[in-house]
């Protein structure tokens, strides 16, 4: 359920084939030791904010 969510997208990566699909970037996320995946929450930031 990513529709309508704000995420950090890394787009300056070299193209790479992943699972048979050409990828040009990735969404920043993290997981714990039990593989619970969390997408970085940036709902309060305006679009185009600088990530440091």
CSV table of C-alpha atoms in Angstrom, one decimal:
chain,number,residue,atom,x,y,z
A,1,UNK,CA,0.0,0.0,0.0
A,2,UNK,CA,2.4,2.7,-1.3
A,3,UNK,CA,-0.2,4.7,-3.2
A,4,UNK,CA,-0.2,8.3,-2.0
A,5,UNK,CA,2.8,7.8,0.3
A,6,UNK,CA,5.9,10.1,0.3
A,7,UNK,CA,9.1,8.2,0.1
A,8,UNK,CA,12.9,8.8,-0.4
A,9,UNK,CA,13.8,7.7,-3.9
A,10,UNK,CA,17.4,7.4,-5.0
A,11,UNK,CA,17.5,8.1,-8.7
A,12,UNK,CA,21.1,8.8,-9.5
A,13,UNK,CA,22.1,5.1,-9.6
A,14,UNK,CA,23.4,3.3,-12.6
A,15,UNK,CA,20.8,1.0,-14.3
A,16,UNK,CA,20.8,-2.6,-13.1
A,17,UNK,CA,18.7,-5.6,-13.9
A,18,UNK,CA,16.9,-6.9,-10.8
A,19,UNK,CA,14.6,-9.9,-11.0
A,20,UNK,CA,14.5,-9.5,-14.8
A,21,UNK,CA,13.5,-5.8,-14.7
A,22,UNK,CA,15.7,-2.9,-15.5
A,23,UNK,CA,16.0,-0.7,-12.3
A,24,UNK,CA,17.0,3.0,-12.4
A,25,UNK,CA,16.7,3.8,-8.6
A,26,UNK,CA,15.4,2.5,-5.3
A,27,UNK,CA,13.2,3.5,-2.3
A,28,UNK,CA,15.1,4.0,0.9
A,29,UNK,CA,14.0,1.6,3.6
A,30,UNK,CA,15.3,-0.4,6.6
A,31,UNK,CA,14.6,-3.7,8.2
A,32,UNK,CA,15.3,-5.2,11.6
A,33,UNK,CA,16.9,-8.6,12.4
A,34,UNK,CA,13.6,-10.3,11.9
A,35,UNK,CA,13.1,-8.8,8.5
A,36,UNK,CA,10.3,-6.4,9.4
A,37,UNK,CA,10.6,-3.8,6.6
A,38,UNK,CA,10.0,-0.1,7.3
A,39,UNK,CA,9.9,2.6,4.6
A,40,UNK,CA,11.4,5.9,5.9
A,41,UNK,CA,8.5,8.1,7.1
A,42,UNK,CA,8.7,11.6,5.5
A,43,UNK,CA,5.1,12.5,5.4
A,44,UNK,CA,5.7,15.9,7.1
A,45,UNK,CA,8.5,17.0,4.6
A,46,UNK,CA,7.7,18.9,1.4
A,47,UNK,CA,8.4,17.2,-1.9
A,48,UNK,CA,11.9,17.9,-3.2
A,49,UNK,CA,13.5,18.2,0.3
A,50,UNK,CA,17.3,17.6,0.4
A,51,UNK,CA,18.4,14.3,2.0
A,52,UNK,CA,21.7,14.4,3.8
